[in-house]
mmCIF file of C-alpha atoms in Angstrom:
data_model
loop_
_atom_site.group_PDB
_atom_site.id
_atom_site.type_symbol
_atom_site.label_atom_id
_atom_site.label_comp_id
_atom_site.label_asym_id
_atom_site.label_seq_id
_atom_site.Cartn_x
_atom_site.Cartn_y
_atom_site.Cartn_z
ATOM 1 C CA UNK A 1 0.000 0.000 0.000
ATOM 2 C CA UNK A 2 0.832 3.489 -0.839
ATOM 3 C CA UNK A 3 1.362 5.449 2.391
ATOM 4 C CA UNK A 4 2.922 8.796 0.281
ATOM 5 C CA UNK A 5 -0.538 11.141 0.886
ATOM 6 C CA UNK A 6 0.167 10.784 4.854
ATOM 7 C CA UNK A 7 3.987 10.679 4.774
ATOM 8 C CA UNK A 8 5.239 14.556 5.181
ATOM 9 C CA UNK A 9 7.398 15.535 2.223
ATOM 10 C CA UNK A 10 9.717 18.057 4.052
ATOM 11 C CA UNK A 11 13.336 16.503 3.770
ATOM 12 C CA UNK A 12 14.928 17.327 6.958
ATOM 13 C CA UNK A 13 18.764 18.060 7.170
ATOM 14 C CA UNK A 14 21.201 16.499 4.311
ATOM 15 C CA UNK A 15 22.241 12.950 4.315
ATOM 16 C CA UNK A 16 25.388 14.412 5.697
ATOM 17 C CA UNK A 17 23.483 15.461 9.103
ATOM 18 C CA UNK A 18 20.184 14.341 9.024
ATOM 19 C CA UNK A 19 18.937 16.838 11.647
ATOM 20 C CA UNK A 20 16.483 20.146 11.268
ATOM 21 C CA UNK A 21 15.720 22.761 14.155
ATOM 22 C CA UNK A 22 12.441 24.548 13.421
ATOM 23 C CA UNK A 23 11.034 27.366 15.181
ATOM 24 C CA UNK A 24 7.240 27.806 14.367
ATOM 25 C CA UNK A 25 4.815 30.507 15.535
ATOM 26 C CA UNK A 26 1.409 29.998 14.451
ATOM 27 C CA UNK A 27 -1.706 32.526 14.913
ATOM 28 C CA UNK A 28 -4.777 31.167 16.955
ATOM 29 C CA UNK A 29 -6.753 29.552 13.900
ATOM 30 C CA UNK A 30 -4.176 28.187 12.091
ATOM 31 C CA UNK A 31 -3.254 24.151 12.928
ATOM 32 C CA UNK A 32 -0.339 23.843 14.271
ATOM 33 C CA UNK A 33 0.769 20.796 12.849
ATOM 34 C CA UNK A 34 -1.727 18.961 10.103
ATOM 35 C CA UNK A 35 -2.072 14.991 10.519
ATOM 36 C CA UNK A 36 1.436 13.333 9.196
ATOM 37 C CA UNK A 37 4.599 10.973 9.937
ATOM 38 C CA UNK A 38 7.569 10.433 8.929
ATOM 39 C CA UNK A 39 10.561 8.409 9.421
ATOM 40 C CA UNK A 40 12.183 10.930 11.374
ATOM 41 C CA UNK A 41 12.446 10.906 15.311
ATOM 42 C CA UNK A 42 10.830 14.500 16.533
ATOM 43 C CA UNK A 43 10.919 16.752 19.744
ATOM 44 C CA UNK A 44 8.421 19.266 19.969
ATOM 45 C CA UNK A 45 8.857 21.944 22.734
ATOM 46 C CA UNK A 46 6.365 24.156 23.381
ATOM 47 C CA UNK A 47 7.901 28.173 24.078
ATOM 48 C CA UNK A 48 4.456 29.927 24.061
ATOM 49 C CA UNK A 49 0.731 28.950 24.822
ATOM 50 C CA UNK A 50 -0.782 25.852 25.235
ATOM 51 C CA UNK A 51 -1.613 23.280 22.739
ATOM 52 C CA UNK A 52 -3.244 19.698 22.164
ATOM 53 C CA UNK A 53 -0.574 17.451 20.200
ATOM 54 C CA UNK A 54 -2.230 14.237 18.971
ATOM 55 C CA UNK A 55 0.025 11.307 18.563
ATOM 56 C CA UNK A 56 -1.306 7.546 17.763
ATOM 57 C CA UNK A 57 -4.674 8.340 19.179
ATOM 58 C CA UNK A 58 -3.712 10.012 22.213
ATOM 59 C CA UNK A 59 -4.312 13.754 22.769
ATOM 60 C CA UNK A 60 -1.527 15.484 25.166
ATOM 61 C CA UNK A 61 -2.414 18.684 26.751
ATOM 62 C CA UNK A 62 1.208 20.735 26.349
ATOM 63 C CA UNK A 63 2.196 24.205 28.013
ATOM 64 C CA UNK A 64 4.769 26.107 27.624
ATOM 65 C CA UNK A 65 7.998 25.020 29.087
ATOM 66 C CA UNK A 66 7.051 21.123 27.779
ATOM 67 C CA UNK A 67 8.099 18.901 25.135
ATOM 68 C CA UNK A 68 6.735 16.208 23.012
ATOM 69 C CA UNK A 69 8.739 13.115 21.509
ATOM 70 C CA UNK A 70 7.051 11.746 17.993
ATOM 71 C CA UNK A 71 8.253 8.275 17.328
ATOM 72 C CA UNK A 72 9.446 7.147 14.139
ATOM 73 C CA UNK A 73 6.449 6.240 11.673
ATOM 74 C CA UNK A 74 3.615 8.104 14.265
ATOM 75 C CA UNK A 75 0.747 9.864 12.805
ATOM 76 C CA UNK A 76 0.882 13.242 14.896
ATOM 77 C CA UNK A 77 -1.313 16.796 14.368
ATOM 78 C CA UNK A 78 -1.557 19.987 16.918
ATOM 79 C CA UNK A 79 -3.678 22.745 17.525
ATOM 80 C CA UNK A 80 -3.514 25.661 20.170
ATOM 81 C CA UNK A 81 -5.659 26.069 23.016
ATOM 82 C CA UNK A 82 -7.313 28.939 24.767
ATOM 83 C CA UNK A 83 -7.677 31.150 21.162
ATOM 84 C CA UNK A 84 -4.237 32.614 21.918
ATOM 85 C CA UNK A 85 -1.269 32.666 19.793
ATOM 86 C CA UNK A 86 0.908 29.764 20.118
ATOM 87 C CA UNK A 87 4.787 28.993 19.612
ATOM 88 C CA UNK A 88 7.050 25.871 19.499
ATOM 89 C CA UNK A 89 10.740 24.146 18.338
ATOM 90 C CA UNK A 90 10.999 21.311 16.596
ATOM 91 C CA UNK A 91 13.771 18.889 16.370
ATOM 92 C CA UNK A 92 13.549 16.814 13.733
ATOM 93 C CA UNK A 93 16.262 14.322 12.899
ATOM 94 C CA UNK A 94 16.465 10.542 11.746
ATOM 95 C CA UNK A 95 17.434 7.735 13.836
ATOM 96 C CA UNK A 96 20.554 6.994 11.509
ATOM 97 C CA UNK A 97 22.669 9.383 13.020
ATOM 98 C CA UNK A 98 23.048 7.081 15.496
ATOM 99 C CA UNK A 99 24.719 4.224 13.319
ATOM 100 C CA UNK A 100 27.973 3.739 12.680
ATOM 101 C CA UNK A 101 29.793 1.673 10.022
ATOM 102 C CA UNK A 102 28.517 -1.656 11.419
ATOM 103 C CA UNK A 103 25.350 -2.992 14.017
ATOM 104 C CA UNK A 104 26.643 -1.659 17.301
ATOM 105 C CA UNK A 105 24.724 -2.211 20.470
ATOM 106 C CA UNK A 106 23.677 1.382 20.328
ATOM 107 C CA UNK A 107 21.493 -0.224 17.249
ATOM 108 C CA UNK A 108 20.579 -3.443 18.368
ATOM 109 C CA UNK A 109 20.136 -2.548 22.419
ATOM 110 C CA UNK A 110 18.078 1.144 22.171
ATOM 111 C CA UNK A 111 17.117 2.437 18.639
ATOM 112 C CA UNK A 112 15.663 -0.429 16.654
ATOM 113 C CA UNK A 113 13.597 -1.809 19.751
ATOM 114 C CA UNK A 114 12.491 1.996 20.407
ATOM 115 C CA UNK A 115 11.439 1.966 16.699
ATOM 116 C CA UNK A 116 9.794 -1.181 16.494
ATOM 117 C CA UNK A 117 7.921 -0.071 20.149
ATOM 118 C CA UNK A 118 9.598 -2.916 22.354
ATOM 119 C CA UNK A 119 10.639 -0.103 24.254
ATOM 120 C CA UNK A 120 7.974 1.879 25.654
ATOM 121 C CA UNK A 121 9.161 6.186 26.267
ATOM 122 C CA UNK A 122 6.769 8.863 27.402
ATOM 123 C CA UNK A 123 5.431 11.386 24.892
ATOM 124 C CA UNK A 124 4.670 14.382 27.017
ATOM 125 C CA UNK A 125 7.783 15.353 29.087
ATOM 126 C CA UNK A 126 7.397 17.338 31.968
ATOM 127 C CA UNK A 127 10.317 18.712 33.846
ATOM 128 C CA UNK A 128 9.151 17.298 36.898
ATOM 129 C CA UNK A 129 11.923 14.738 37.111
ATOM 130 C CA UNK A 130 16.011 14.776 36.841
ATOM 131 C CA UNK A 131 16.083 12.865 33.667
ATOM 132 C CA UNK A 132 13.298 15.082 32.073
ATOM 133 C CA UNK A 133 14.507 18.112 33.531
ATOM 134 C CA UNK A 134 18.023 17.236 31.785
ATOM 135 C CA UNK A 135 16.134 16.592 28.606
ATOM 136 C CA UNK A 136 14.369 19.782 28.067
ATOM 137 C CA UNK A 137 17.587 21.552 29.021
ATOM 138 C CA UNK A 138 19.462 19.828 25.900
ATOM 139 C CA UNK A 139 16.565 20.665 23.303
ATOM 140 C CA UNK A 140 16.852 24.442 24.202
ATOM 141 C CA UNK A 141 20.278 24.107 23.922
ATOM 142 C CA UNK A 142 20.159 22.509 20.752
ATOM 143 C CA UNK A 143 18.404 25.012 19.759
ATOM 144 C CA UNK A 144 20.209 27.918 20.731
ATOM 145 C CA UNK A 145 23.919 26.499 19.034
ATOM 146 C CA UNK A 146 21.493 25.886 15.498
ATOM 147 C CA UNK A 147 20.486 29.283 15.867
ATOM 148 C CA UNK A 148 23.504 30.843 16.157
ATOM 149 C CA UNK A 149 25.729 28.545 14.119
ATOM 150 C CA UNK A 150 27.817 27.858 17.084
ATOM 151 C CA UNK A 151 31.297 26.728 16.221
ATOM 152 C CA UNK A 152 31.064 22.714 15.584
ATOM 153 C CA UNK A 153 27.703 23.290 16.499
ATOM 154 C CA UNK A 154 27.495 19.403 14.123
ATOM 155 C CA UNK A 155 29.321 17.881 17.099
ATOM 156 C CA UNK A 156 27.689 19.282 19.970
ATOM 157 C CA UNK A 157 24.012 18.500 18.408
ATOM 158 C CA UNK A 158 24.904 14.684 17.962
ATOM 159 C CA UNK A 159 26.526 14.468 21.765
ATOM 160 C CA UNK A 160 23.352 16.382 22.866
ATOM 161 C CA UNK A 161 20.993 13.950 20.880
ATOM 162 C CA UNK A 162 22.960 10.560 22.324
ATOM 163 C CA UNK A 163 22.285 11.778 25.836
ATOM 164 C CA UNK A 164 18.767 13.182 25.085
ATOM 165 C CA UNK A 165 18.348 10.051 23.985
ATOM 166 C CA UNK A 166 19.638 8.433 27.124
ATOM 167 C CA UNK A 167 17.285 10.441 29.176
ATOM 168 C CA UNK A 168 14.599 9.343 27.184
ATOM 169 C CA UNK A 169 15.233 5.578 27.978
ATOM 170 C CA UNK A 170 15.720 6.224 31.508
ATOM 171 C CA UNK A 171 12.263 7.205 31.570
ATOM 172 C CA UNK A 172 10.879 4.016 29.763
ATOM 173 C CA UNK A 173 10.641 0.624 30.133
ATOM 174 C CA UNK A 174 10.745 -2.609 28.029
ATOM 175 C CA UNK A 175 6.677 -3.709 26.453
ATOM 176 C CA UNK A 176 5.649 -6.611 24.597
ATOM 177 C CA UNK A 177 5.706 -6.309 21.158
ATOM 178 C CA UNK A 178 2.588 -8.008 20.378
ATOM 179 C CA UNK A 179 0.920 -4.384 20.934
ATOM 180 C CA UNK A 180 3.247 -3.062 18.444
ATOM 181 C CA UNK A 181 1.613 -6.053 15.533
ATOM 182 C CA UNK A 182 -2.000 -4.617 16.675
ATOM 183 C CA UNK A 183 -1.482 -1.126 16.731
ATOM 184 C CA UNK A 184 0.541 -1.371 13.261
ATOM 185 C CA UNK A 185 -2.622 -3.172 11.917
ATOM 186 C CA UNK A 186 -4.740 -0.822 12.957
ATOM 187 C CA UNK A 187 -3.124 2.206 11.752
ATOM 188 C CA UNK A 188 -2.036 0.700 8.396
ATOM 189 C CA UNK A 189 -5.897 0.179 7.869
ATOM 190 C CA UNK A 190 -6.211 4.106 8.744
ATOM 191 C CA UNK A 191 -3.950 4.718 6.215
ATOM 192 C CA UNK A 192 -5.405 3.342 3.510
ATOM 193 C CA UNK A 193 -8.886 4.568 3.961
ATOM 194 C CA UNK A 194 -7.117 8.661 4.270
ATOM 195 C CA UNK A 195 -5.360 7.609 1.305
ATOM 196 C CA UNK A 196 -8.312 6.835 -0.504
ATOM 197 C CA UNK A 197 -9.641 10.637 0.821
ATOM 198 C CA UNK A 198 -6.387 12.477 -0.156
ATOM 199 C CA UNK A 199 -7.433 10.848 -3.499
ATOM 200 C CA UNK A 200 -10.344 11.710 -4.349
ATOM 201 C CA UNK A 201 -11.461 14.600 -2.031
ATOM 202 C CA UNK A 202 -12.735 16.858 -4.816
ATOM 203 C CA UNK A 203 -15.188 13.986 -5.769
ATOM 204 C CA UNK A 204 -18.338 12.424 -3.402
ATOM 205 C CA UNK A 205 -17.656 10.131 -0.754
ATOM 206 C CA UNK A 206 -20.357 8.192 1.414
ATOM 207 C CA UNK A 207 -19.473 6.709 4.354
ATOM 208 C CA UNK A 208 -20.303 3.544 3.150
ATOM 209 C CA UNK A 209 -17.614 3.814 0.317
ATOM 210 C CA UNK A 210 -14.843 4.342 3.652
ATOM 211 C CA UNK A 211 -16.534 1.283 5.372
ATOM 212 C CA UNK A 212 -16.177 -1.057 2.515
ATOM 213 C CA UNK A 213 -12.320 0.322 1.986
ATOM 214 C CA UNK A 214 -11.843 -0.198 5.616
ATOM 215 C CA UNK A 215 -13.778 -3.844 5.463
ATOM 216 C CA UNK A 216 -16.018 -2.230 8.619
ATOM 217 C CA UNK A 217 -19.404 -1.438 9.003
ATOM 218 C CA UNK A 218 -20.116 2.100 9.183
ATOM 219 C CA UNK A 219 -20.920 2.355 12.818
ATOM 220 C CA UNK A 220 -17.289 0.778 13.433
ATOM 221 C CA UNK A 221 -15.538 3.318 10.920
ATOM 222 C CA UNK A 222 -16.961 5.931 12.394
ATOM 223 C CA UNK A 223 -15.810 5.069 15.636
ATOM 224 C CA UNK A 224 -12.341 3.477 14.136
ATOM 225 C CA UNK A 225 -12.096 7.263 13.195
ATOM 226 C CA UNK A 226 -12.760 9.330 16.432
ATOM 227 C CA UNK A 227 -10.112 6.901 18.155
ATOM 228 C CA UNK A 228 -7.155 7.711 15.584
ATOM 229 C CA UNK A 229 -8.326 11.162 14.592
ATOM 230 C CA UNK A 230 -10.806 12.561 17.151
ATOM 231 C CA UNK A 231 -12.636 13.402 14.374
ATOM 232 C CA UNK A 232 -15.802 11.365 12.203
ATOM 233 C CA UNK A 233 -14.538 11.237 8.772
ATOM 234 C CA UNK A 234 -17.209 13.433 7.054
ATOM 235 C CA UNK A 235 -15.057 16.125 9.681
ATOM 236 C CA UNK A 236 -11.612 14.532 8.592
ATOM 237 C CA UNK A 237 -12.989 14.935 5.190
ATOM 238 C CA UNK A 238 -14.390 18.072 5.503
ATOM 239 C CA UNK A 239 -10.782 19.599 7.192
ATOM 240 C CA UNK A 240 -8.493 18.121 4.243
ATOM 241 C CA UNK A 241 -11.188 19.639 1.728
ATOM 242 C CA UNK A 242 -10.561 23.184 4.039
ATOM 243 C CA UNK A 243 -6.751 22.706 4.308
ATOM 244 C CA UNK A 244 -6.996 22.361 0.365
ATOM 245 C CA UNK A 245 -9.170 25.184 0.191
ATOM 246 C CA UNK A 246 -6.901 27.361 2.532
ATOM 247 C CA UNK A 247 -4.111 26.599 0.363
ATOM 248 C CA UNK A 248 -5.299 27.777 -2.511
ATOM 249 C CA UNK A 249 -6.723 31.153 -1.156
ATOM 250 C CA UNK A 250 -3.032 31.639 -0.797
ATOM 251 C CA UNK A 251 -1.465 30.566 -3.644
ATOM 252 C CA UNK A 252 -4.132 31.849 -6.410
ATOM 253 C CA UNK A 253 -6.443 34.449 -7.072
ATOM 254 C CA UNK A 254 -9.117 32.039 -8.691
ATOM 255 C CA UNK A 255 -12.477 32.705 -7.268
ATOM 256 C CA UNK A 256 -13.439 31.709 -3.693
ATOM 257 C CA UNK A 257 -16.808 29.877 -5.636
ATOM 258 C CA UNK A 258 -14.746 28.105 -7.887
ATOM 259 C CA UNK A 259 -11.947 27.261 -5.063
ATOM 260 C CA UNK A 260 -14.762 25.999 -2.994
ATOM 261 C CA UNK A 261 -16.127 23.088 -6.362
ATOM 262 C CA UNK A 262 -12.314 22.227 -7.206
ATOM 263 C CA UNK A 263 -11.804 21.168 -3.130
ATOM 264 C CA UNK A 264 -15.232 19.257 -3.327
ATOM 265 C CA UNK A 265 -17.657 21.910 -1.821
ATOM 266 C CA UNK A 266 -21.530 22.466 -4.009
ATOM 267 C CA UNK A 267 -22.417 24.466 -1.887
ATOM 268 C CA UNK A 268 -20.488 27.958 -1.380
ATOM 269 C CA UNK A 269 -22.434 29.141 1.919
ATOM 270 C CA UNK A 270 -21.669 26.036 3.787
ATOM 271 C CA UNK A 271 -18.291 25.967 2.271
ATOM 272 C CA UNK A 272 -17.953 29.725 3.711
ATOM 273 C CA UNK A 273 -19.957 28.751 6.791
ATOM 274 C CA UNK A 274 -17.172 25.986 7.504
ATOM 275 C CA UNK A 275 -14.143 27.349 6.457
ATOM 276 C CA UNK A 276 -14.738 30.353 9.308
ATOM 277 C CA UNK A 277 -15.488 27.523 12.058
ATOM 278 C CA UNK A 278 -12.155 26.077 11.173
ATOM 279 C CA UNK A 279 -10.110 29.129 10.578
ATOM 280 C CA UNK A 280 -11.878 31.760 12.342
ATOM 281 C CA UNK A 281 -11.964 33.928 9.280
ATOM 282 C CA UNK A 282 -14.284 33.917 5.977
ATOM 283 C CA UNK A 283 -12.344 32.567 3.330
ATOM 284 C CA UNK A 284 -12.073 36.125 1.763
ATOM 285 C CA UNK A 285 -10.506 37.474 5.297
ATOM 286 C CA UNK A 286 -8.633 34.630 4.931
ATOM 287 C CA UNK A 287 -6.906 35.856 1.620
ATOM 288 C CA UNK A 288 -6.480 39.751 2.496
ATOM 289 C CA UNK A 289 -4.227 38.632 5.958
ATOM 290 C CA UNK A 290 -2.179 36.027 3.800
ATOM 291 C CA UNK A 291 -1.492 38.702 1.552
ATOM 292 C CA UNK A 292 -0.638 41.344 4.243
ATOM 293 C CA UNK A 293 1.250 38.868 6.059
ATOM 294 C CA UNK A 294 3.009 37.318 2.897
ATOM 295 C CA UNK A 295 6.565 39.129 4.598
ATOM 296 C CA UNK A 296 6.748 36.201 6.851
ATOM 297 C CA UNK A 297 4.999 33.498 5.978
ATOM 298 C CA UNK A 298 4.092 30.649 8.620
ATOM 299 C CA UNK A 299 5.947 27.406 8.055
ATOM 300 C CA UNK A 300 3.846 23.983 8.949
ATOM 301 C CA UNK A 301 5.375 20.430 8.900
#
């Protein structure tokens, strides 16, 4: 199965040093992270607000001062809370800059069992222990030496990531990888059915077309949905279609009526009516702030 429409596109760092720092500010209605994965081990840490960061079906409740660890392969979205702007770092880097030239024990002990989920870390980290405390203290600094291009900033980031890394395990514990098989199941059947959406979003879809993708019956779809999205999927449907929309607003001057058909919408008041729940602006007010803001745009990953 395809898994590309889910799978972010970003390439982070060069295959020389496979590691991005990101600093994202992002104003009340905008997501701040739309549902993806990637290969890529992430750190989120939260520097303004509070926000909800959904990863594999759980929702964490983040303020500022917190961080968030994506595994490898982990659907994950955001939003802020409260209506208030909302700012965060990201550390983004894959697990092979831990390998060397051979299978060390660094491999075969800590990363591939983290990766494959026989080793079970927290997601939300709180700095309300020593080894969390320490690890929130390296991602700033990580931070800081990207920022400023510190000299061999390279080697300091790699040290820093081995013992954030460290930290992390000493806040884990081993788990049996049988949940790993049932949760993989589950979320490669996910996949394919928002595949099938990212498809063919500017065309009809009935529920009953998702249930017979997903081999459910609609009532279990439905809920299969809420549990990996919090959403139904008429609303997961409904918020690509208005991401789609949203992106085109900014991109083009075509007409918000015929913006509103290409994305899948008939009808242009409830297209209107839904893209101001979800963005807090009328798609119109949604095009005269991109423009006046088009100095510095907003980055999402």
């Amino acid at each position: 199965m395809n898994r590309a429409m889910l799978k972010e596109k970003r390439t982070h760092g060069t295959p020389l040093y496979p590691v991005s720092i990101y600093s994202i500010a992002c104003v009340p209605e905008e997501p701040l992270l739309y549902l993806h994965w990637h290969e890529e081990f992430e750190f989120l840490l939260l520097t303004m607000g509070r926000a909800v960061f959904r990863v594999d079906r759980i929702d964490y409740e983040v303020k500022a001062g917190e961080a968030i660890f994506v595994n490898s392969g982990l659907l994950h979205s955001g939003y802020a809370l409260d209506c208030e702007p909302c700012s965060f770092m990201a550390i983004v880097f894959h697990p092979k800059i831990f390998t060397s030239g051979t299978v060390d024990i660094i491999q075969e002990k800590y990363i591939q069992p983290l990766i494959r989920m026989q080793y079970s870390v927290p997601v939300h980290i709180t700095p309300d222990t020593t080894p969390a405390a320490d690890l929130l203290s390296m991602l700033r600094e990580i931070h800081k030496m990207n920022g400023d291009s510190s000299s061999a900033h390279e080697l300091a980031t790699k040290g820093l990531l081995y013992l954030m890394m460290n930290r992390l395990f000493l806040l884990g514990k081993p788990t049996r990888s049988e949940r790993r098989s049932t949760a993989e199941q589950k979320m490669e059947r996910f996949k394919k059915v928002a595949e099938y959406i990212h498809t063919h979003f500017r065309e009809p879809i009935r529920l009953r077309d998702l249930a017979g993708i997903a081999s459910m019956s609609e009532g279990h779809v439905c809920r299969f949905f809420k549990e990996i999205t919090s959403k139904s999927p008429i609303e997961y449907l409904n918020q690509y279609r208005l991401q789609q929309a949203a992106t085109l607003l900014k991109e083009t001057n075509r007409k918000i009526m015929d913006i509103a058909l290409d994305v899948g919408f008939n009808n242009l008041s409830y297209f209107i009516g839904l893209f101001k729940r979800c963005y807090g602006l009328t798609p119109s007010q949604y095009r005269r702030r991109t423009i006046s803001a088009s100095s510095s745009p907003n980055i999402l990953f």
